[in-house]
Coordinates of C-alpha atoms in Angstrom, one line a residue:
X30 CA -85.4 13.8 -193.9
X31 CA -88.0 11.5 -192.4
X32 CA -85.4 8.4 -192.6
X33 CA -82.4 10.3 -191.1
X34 CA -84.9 11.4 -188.1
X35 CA -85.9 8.1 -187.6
X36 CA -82.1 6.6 -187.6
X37 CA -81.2 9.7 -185.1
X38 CA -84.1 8.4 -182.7
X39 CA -83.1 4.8 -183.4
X40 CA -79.4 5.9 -182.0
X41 CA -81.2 8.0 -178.7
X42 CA -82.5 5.3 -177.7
X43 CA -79.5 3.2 -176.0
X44 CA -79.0 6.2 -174.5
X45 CA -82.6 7.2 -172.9
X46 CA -82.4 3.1 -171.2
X47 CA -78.5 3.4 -170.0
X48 CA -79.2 7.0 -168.4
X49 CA -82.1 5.6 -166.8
X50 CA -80.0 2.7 -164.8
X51 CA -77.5 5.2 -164.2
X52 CA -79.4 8.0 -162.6
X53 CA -81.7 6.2 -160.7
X54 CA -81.3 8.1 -157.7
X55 CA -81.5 11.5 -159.4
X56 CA -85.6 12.3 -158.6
X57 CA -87.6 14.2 -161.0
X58 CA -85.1 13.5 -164.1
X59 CA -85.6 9.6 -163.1
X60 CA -89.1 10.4 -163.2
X61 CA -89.5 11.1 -166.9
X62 CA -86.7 8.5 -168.0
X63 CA -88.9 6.1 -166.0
X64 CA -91.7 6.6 -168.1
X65 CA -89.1 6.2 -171.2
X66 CA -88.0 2.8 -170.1
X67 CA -91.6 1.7 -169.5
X68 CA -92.7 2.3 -173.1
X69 CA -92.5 -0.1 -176.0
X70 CA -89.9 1.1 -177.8
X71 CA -87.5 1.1 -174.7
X72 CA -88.8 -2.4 -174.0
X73 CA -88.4 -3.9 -177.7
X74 CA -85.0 -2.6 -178.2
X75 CA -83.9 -4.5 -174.7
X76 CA -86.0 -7.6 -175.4
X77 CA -84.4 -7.4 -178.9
X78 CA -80.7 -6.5 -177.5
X79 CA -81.3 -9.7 -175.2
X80 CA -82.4 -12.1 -178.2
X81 CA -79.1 -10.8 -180.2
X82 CA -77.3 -11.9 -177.5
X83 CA -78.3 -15.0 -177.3
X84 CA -77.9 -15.7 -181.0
X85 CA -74.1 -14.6 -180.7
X86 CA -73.3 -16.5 -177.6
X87 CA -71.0 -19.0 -177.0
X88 CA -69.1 -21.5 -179.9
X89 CA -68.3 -24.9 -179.1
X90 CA -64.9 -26.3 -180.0
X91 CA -67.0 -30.0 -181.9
X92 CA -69.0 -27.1 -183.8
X93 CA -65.8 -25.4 -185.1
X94 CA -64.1 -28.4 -186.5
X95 CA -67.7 -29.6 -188.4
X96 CA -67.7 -26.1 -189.7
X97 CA -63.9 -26.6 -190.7
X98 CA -64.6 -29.9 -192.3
X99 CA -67.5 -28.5 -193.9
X100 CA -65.2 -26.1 -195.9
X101 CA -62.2 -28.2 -196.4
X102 CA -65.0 -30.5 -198.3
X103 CA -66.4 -27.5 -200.1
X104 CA -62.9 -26.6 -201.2
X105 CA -61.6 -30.0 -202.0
X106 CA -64.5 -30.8 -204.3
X107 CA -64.6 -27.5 -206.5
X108 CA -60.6 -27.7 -206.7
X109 CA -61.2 -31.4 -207.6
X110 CA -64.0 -30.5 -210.8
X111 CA -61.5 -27.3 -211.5
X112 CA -58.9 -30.1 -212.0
X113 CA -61.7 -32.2 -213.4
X114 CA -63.0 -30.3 -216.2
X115 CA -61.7 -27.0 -216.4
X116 CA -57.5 -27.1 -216.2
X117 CA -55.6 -25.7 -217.7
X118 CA -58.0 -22.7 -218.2
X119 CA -58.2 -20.0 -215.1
X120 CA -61.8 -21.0 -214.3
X121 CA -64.6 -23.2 -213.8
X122 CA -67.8 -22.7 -215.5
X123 CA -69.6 -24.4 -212.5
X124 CA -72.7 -25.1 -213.7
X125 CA -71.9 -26.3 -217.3
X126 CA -68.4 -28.0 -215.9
X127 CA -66.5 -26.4 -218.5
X128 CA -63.4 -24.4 -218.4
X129 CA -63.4 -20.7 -218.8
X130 CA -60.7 -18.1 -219.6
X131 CA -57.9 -17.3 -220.2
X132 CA -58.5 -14.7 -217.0
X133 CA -56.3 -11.8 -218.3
X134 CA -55.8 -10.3 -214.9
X135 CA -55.2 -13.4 -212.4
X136 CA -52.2 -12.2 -210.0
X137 CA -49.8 -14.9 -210.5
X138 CA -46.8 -13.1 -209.0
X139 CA -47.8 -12.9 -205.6
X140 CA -48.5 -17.0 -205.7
X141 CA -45.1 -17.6 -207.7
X142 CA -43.4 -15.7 -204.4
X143 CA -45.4 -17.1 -201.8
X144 CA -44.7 -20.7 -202.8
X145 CA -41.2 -20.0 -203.5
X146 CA -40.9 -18.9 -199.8
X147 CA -43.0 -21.4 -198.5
X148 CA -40.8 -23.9 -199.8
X149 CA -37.1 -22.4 -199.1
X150 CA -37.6 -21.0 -195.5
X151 CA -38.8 -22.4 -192.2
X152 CA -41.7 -21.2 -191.8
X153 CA -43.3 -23.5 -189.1
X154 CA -46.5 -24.6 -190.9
X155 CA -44.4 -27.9 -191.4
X156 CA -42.0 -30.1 -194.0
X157 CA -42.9 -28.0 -196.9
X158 CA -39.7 -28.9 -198.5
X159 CA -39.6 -30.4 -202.2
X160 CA -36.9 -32.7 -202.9
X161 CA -35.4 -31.4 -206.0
X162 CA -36.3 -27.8 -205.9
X163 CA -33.9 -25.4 -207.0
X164 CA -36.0 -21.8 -207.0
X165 CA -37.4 -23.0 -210.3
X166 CA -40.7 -20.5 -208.9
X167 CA -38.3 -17.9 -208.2
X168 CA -37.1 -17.9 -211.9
X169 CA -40.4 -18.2 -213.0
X170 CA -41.2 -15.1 -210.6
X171 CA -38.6 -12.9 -211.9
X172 CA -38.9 -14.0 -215.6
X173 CA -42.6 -12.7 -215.4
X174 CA -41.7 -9.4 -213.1
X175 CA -39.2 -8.3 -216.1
X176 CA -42.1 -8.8 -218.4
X177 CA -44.2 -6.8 -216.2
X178 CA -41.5 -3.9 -216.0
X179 CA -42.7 -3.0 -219.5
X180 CA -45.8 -1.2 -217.6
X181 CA -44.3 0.8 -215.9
X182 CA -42.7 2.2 -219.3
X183 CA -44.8 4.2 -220.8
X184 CA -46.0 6.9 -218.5
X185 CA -43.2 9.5 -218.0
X186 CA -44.4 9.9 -213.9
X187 CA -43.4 5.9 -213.4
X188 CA -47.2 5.0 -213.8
X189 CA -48.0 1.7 -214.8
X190 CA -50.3 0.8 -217.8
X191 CA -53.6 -0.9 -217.1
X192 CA -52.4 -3.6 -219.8
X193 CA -49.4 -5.5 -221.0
X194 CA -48.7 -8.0 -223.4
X195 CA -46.3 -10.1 -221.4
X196 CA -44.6 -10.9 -225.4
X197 CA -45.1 -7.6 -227.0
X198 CA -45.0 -4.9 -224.5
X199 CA -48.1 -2.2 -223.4
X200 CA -50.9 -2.8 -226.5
X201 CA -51.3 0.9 -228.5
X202 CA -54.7 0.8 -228.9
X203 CA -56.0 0.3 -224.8
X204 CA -57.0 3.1 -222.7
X205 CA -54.6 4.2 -220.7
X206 CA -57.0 4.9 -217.4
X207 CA -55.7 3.2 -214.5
X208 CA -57.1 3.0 -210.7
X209 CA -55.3 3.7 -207.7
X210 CA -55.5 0.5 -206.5
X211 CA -54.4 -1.0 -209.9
X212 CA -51.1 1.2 -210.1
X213 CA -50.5 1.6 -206.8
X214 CA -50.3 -2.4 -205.0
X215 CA -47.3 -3.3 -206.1
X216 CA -44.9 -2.7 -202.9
X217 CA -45.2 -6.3 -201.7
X218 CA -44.5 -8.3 -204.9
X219 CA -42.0 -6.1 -206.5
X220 CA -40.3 -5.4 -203.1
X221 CA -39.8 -9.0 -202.6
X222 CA -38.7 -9.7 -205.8
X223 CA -36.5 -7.2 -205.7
X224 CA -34.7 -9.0 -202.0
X225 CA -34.8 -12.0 -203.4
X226 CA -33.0 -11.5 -206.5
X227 CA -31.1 -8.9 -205.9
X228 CA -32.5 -6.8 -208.4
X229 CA -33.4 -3.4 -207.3
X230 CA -35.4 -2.7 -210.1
X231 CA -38.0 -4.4 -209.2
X232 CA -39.1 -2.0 -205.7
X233 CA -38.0 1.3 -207.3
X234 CA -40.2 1.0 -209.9
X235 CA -42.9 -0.1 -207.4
X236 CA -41.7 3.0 -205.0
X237 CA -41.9 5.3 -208.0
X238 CA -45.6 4.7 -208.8
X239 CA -46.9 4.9 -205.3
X240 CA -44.9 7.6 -204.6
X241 CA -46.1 9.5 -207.7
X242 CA -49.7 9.0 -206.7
X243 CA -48.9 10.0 -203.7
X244 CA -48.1 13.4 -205.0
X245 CA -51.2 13.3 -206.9
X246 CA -53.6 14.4 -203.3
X247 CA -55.3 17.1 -203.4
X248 CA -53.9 20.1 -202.4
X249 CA -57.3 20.9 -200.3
X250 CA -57.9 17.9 -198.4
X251 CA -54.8 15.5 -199.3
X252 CA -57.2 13.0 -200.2
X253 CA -56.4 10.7 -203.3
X254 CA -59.3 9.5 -206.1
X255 CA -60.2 6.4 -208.1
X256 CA -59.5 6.5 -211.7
X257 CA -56.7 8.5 -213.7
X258 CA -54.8 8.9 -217.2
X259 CA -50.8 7.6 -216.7
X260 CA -49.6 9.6 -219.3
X261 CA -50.8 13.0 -217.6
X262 CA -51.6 12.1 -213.9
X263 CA -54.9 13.9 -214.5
X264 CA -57.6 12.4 -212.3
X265 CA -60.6 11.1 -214.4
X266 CA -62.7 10.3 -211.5
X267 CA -62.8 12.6 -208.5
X268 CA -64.1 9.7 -206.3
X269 CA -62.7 9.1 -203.3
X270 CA -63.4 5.8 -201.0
X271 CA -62.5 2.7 -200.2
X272 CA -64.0 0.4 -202.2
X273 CA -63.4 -0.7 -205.8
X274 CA -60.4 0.5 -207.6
X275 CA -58.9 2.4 -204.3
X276 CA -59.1 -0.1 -201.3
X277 CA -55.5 -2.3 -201.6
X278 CA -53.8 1.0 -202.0
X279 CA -54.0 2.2 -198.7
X280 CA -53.5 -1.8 -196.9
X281 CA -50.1 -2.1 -198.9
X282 CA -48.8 1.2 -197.7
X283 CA -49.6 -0.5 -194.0
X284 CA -48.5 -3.7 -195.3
X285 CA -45.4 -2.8 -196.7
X286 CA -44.3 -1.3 -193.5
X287 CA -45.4 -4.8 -191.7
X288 CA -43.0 -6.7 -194.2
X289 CA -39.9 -4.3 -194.6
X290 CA -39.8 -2.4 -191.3
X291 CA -39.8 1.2 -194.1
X292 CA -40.7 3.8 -192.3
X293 CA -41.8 6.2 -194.9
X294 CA -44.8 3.6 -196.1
X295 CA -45.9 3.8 -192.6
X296 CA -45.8 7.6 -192.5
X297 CA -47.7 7.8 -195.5
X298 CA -50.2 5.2 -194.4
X299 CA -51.3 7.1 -190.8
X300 CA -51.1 10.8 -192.7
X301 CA -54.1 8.9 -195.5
X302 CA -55.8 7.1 -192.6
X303 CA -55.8 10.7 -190.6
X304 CA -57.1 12.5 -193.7
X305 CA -59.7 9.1 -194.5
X306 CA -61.1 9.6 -190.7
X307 CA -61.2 13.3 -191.3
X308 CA -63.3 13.3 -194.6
X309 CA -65.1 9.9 -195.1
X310 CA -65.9 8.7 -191.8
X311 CA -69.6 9.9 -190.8
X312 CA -71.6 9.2 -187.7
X313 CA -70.9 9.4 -183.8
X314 CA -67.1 10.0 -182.7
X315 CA -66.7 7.0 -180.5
X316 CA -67.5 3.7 -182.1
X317 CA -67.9 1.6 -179.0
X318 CA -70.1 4.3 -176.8
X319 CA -72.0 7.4 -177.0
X320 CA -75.3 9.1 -178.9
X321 CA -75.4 9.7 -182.8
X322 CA -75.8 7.4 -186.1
X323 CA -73.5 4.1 -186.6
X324 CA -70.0 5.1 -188.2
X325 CA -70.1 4.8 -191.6
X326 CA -66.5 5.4 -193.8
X327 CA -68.8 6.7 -197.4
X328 CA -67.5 8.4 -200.7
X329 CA -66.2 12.1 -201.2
X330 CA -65.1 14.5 -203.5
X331 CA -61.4 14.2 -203.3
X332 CA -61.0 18.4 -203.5
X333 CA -64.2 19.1 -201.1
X334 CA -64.5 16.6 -198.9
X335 CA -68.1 16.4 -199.4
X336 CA -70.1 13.5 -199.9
X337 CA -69.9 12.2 -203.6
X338 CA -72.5 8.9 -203.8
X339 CA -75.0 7.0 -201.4
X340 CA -73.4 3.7 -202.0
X341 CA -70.8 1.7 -200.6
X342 CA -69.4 -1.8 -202.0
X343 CA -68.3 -5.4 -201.4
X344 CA -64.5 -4.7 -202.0
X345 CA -64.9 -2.1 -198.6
X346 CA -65.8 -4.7 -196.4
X347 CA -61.9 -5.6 -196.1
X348 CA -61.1 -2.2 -194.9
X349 CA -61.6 -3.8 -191.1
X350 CA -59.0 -6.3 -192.0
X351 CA -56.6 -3.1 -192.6
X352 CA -57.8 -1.4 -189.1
X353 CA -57.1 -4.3 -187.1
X354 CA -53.5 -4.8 -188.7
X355 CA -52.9 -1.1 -187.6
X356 CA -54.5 -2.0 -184.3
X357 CA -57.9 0.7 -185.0
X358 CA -59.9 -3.1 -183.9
X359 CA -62.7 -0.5 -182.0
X360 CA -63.3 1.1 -185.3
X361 CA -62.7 -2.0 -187.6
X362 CA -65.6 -3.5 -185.4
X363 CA -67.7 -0.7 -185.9
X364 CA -67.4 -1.0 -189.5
X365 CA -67.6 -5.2 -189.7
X366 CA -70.8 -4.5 -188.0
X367 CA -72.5 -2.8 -191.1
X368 CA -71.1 -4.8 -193.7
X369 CA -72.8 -8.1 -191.2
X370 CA -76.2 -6.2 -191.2
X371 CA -76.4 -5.8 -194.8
X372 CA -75.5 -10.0 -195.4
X373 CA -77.9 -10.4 -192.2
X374 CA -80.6 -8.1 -194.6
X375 CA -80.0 -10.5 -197.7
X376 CA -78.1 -13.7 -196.7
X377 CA -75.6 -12.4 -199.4
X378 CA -73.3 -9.4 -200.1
X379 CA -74.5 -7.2 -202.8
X380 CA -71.5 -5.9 -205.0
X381 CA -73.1 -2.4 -204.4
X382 CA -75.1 -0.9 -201.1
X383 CA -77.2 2.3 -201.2
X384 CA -77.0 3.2 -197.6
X385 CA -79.0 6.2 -198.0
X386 CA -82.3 3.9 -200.0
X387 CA -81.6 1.1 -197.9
X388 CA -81.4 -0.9 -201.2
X389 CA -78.7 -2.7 -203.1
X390 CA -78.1 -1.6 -206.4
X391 CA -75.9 -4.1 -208.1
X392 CA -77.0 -7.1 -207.0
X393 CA -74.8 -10.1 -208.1
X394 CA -72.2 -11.7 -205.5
X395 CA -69.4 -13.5 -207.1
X396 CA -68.4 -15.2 -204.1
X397 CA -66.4 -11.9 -202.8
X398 CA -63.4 -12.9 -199.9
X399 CA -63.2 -9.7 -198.3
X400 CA -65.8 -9.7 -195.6
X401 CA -64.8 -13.2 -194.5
X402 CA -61.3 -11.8 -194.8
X403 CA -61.9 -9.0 -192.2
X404 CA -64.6 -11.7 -190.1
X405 CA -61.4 -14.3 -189.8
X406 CA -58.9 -11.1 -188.9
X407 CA -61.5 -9.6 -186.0
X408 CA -61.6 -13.0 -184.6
X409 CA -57.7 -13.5 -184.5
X410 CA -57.6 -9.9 -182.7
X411 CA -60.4 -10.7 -180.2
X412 CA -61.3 -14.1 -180.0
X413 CA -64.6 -13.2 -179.5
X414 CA -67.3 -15.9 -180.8
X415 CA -69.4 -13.4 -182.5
X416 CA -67.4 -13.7 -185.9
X417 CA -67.9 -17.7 -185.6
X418 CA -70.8 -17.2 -185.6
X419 CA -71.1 -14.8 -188.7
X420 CA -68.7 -17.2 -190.0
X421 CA -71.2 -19.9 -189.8
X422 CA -73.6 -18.0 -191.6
X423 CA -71.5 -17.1 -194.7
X424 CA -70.7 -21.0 -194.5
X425 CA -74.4 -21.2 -194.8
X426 CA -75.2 -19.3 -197.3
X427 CA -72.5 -20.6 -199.6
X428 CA -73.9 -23.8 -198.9
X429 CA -77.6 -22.8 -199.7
X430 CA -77.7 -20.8 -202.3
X431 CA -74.4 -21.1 -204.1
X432 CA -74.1 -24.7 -204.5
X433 CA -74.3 -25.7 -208.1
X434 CA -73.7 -28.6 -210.6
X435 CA -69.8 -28.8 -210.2
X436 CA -68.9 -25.9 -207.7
X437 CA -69.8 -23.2 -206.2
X438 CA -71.9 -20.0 -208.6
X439 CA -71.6 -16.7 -208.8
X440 CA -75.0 -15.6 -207.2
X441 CA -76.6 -12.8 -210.6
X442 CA -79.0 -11.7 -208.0
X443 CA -79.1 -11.7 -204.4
X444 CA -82.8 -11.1 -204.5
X445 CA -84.1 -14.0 -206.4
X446 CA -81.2 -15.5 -206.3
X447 CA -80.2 -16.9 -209.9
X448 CA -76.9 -17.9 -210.2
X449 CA -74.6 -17.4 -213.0
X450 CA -72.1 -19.5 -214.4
X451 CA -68.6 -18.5 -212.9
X452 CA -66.8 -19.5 -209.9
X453 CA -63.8 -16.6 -209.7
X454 CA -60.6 -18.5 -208.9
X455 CA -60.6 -16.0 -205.5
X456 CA -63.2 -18.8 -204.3
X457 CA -60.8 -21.0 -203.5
X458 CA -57.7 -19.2 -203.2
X459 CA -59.5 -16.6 -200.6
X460 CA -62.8 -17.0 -200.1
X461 CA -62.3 -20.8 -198.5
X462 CA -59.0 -20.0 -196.5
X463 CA -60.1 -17.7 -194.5
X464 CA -63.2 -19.4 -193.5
X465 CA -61.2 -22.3 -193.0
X466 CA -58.6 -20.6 -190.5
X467 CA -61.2 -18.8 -189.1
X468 CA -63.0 -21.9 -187.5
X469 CA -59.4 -24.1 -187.3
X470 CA -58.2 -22.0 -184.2
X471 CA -55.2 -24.8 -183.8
X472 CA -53.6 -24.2 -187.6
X473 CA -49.8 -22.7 -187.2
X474 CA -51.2 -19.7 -189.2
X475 CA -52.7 -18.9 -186.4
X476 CA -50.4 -19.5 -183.9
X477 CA -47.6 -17.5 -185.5
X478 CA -49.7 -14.5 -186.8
X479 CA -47.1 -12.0 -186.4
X480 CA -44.8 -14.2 -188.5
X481 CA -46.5 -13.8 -191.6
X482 CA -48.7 -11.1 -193.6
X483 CA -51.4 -11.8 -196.5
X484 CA -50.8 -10.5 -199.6
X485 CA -54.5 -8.5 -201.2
X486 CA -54.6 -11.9 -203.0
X487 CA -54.4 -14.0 -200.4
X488 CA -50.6 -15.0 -200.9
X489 CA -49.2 -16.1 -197.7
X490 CA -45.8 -14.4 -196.9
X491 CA -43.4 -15.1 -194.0
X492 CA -42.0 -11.9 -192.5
X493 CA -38.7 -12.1 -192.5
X494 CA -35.2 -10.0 -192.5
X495 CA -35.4 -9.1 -195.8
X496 CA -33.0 -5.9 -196.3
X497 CA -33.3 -3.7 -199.6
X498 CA -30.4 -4.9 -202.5
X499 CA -29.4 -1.5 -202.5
X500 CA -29.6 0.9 -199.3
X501 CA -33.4 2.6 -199.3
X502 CA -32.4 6.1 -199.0
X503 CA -30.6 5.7 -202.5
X504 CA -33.5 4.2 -204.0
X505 CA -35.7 7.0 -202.1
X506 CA -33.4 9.6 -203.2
X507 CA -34.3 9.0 -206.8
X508 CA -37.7 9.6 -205.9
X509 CA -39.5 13.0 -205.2
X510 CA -40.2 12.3 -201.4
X511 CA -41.2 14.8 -199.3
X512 CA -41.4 12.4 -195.9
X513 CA -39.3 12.3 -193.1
X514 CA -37.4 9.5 -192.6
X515 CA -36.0 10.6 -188.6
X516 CA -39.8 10.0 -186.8
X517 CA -39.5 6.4 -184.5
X518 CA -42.0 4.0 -185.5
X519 CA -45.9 4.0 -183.9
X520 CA -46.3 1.1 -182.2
X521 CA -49.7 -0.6 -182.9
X522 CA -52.0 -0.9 -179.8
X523 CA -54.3 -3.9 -179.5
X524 CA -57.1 -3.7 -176.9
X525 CA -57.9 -6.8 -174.5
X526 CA -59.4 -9.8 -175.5
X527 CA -63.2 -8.9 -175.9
X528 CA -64.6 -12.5 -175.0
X529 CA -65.8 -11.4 -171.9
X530 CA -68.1 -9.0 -173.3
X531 CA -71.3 -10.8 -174.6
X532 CA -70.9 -9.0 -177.9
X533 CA -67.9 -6.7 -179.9
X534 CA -70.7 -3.9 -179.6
X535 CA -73.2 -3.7 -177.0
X536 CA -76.4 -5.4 -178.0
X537 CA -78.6 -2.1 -178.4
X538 CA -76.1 -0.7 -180.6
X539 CA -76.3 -3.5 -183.0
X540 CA -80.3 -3.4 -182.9
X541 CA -79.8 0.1 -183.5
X542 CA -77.8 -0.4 -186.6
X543 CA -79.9 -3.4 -187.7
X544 CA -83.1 -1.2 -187.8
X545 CA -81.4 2.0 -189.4
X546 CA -81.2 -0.4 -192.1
X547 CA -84.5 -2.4 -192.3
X548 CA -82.6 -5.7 -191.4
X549 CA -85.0 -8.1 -188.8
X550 CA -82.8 -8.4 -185.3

């Protein structure tokens, strides 16, 4: 009780200083707010606004390309030791230079696709061409899809197995638990498989499973969980978030919609984000303005609604990647904010947050992507130097307490800050690109944004004209679909540029956040 009245005086505060500049003409009333502005607390949170400023100012163009340089080196030199001493394994060992794996679950699809693409259509990110090639990927693509099909097998509601042997076929003696994010992300791959090839296969069997977890909401709330047995569809965990076993879900229903123009995936994306807003989302209404607690998206019961735990996770901080491709940027700043207080609190990201303790409470950080991800995506949809700036401070805390023998570590804990020996191939294939494009503002990624879409991977896919192999509403109308197909697409609104404002939030409201969470301003 003490913390949360301490947070809700922390949030009146902004409020008690504005009201005072605003009614200064309003006599007794300007009286008493007077006397608020005069004390300390008024004072320290505008001398603390002003230093925050100041620290997020402007970003020169020379210190954008050292910062670029900085991680094409960083990159260059743990893909060269990868090459060095751990290929053809998945992984370095970076601190023993040793290879590590095999890595059972590395997504090798999406990168088969990507570089097919990449080398067959014009793209403009230059003469990618290969002399030679003759969609030997593509093969290779399709070859491993067909051996992937074999998931999708054994559940009689189209819900893929957690595992497959790619020679013998779903192993008898796994669990069959899956997550929703695990059964339920395969729109993009499949659906582009299934376009290139001219297999429909492919996409129905992708369509199938995300539309028979779709049926799986609960009848309460509509919300969806985490974990769940594909033979019955019964939910095992009642957790519902956006975090760890849920997030990619939700951005390939969005994504999906961004590649193939299918309305029902975007119908089904804004009726989740409604009911995610509805349920989840805690705090004041607006984001940008007003009284009340910083928003906070946390987990719930998927029947009641209610709040299920006090922590939130690493793999959440690319949900403001997915707000700012639906256009949402107010709220995906809102939400980037907390996620940059809690690195701000350790110089790291703890894989797991207890917002209510203020404490982490797993504490390793295997050199996640997905709060650079949504830091490089904020700064493409504002241009605003803040996120350079929190770039710059990921770059340095990569730099000083990652850096080991041949690459970069895990970090065990982000308190004392041991490092373990593992650098996860999403490193470089993540981690580094969007760093990289966020400080080279001249790449043609960049410059052609709304020509191409990132896979939850990283996989870079041009969006093209890519029509189903068989007309969607006969793959739909093997499918138990209950959208409507006849509503005209919502068209995604982005605000103005924020680079005039000094910061994405005003100052106050970022002290405010800061302190609610122990974190020195």
């Amino acid at each position: 009780m003490k913390s949360c009245f301490i947070f809700a005086i922390l949030a009146f505060f902004p409020f008690v200083c504005l009201v005072t500049y605003k009614n200064y003409t309003s006599g007794g009333l300007f009286e008493i707010l007077l006397k608020q502005l005069q004390s300390n607390d008024c004072q320290d949170l505008y001398a603390e606004g002003l230093s925050f400023k100041n620290q997020y100012s402007d970003f020169n163009d020379e210190y954008k390309t050292e910062l670029k340089e900085r991680v094409r080196s960083i990159f260059l030199s743990s893909l060269y030791n990868y090459y060095e001493y751990a290929f053809p394994k998945d992984e370095l060992n970076p601190i023993d230079c040793k290879g590590r794996g095999p890595d059972y679950g590395n997504p090798i699809l999406g990168s088969l696709l990507s570089a097919h693409l990449l080398l067959t259509v014009e793209t403009g990110l230059g003469n990618l061409t290969l002399n030679g090639y003759e969609s030997e990927l593509l093969s290779m693509a399709q070859d491993l899809g067909t051996r992937l099909l074999q998931a999708f097998d054994v559940s009689p509601l189209g819900l893929p197995h957690p595992r497959v042997n790619l020679r013998d076929g779903v192993p008898t003696n796994w669990s069959a638990e899956n997550c929703l994010a695990g059964a339920g992300s395969f729109l993009l791959e499949f659906g582009l498989l299934s376009r290139l090839t001219g297999d429909p296969v492919y996409e129905w069997k992708a369509r199938r499973a995300t539309k028979a977890l779709w049926n799986m909401r609960s009848n309460g709330t509509g919300l969806l969980g985490n974990t769940f047995d594909v033979e019955t569809g019964i939910w095992n965990s009642k957790l519902s978030g956006l975090g760890a076993g849920m997030d990619s879900y939700y951005e390939y229903l969005l994504k999906s919609f961004i590649l193939f123009g299918e309305q029902g995936d975007l119908d089904m994306f804004e009726e989740a984000y409604t009911t995610i807003k509805k349920y989840m989302r805690r705090g004041r209404t607006s984001c940008l303005d007003g009284i009340g607690d910083h928003p906070l998206y946390v987990n719930v019961n998927m029947d009641t609604g209610t709040t299920h735990s006090a922590w939130i996770d690493a793999l959440q901080a690319s949900f403001p990647g997915v707000q700012v491709l639906y256009g949402d940027v107010d709220e995906a700043i809102c939400q980037h904010a907390v996620y940059h207080a809690i690195w701000r609190k350790y110089g790291l990201m703890p894989e797991r947050y207890n917002w209510q303790l203020k404490t982490p409470e797993i504490l390793f950080y295997p050199l996640r992507p997905e709060f650079v991800e949504s830091t490089y995506l904020l700064y493409q949809a504002t241009k605003h130097p803040y996120y350079l700036h929190v770039g710059k401070e990921i770059l340095w805390s990569l730099e000083q307490y990652a850096k080991c023998n041949c690459g970069y570590c895990t970090v065990h804990n982000i308190i004392d800050r041991t490092l373990e020996d593992r650098m996860e191939s999403f490193f470089l294939s993540e981690t580094c690109k969007y760093l990289y494009l966020l400080f080279d503002e001249n790449h043609a990624l960049n410059h052609n944004a709304e020509k191409f879409i990132f896979t939850t991977e990283g996989h870079v896919i041009p969006v093209m004209d890519l029509p189903p192999v068989v007309p969607l509403p006969q793959i739909l109308a093997m499918l138990p679909l209950d959208s409507n197909d006849t509503k005209t697409p919502t068209q995604c609104h982005y605000p103005e540029k924020l680079k005039h404002r000094s910061l994405p939030l005003e100052a106050e409201s970022f002290v405010q956040l800061f302190k609610a969470l122990n974190v020195d301003v």
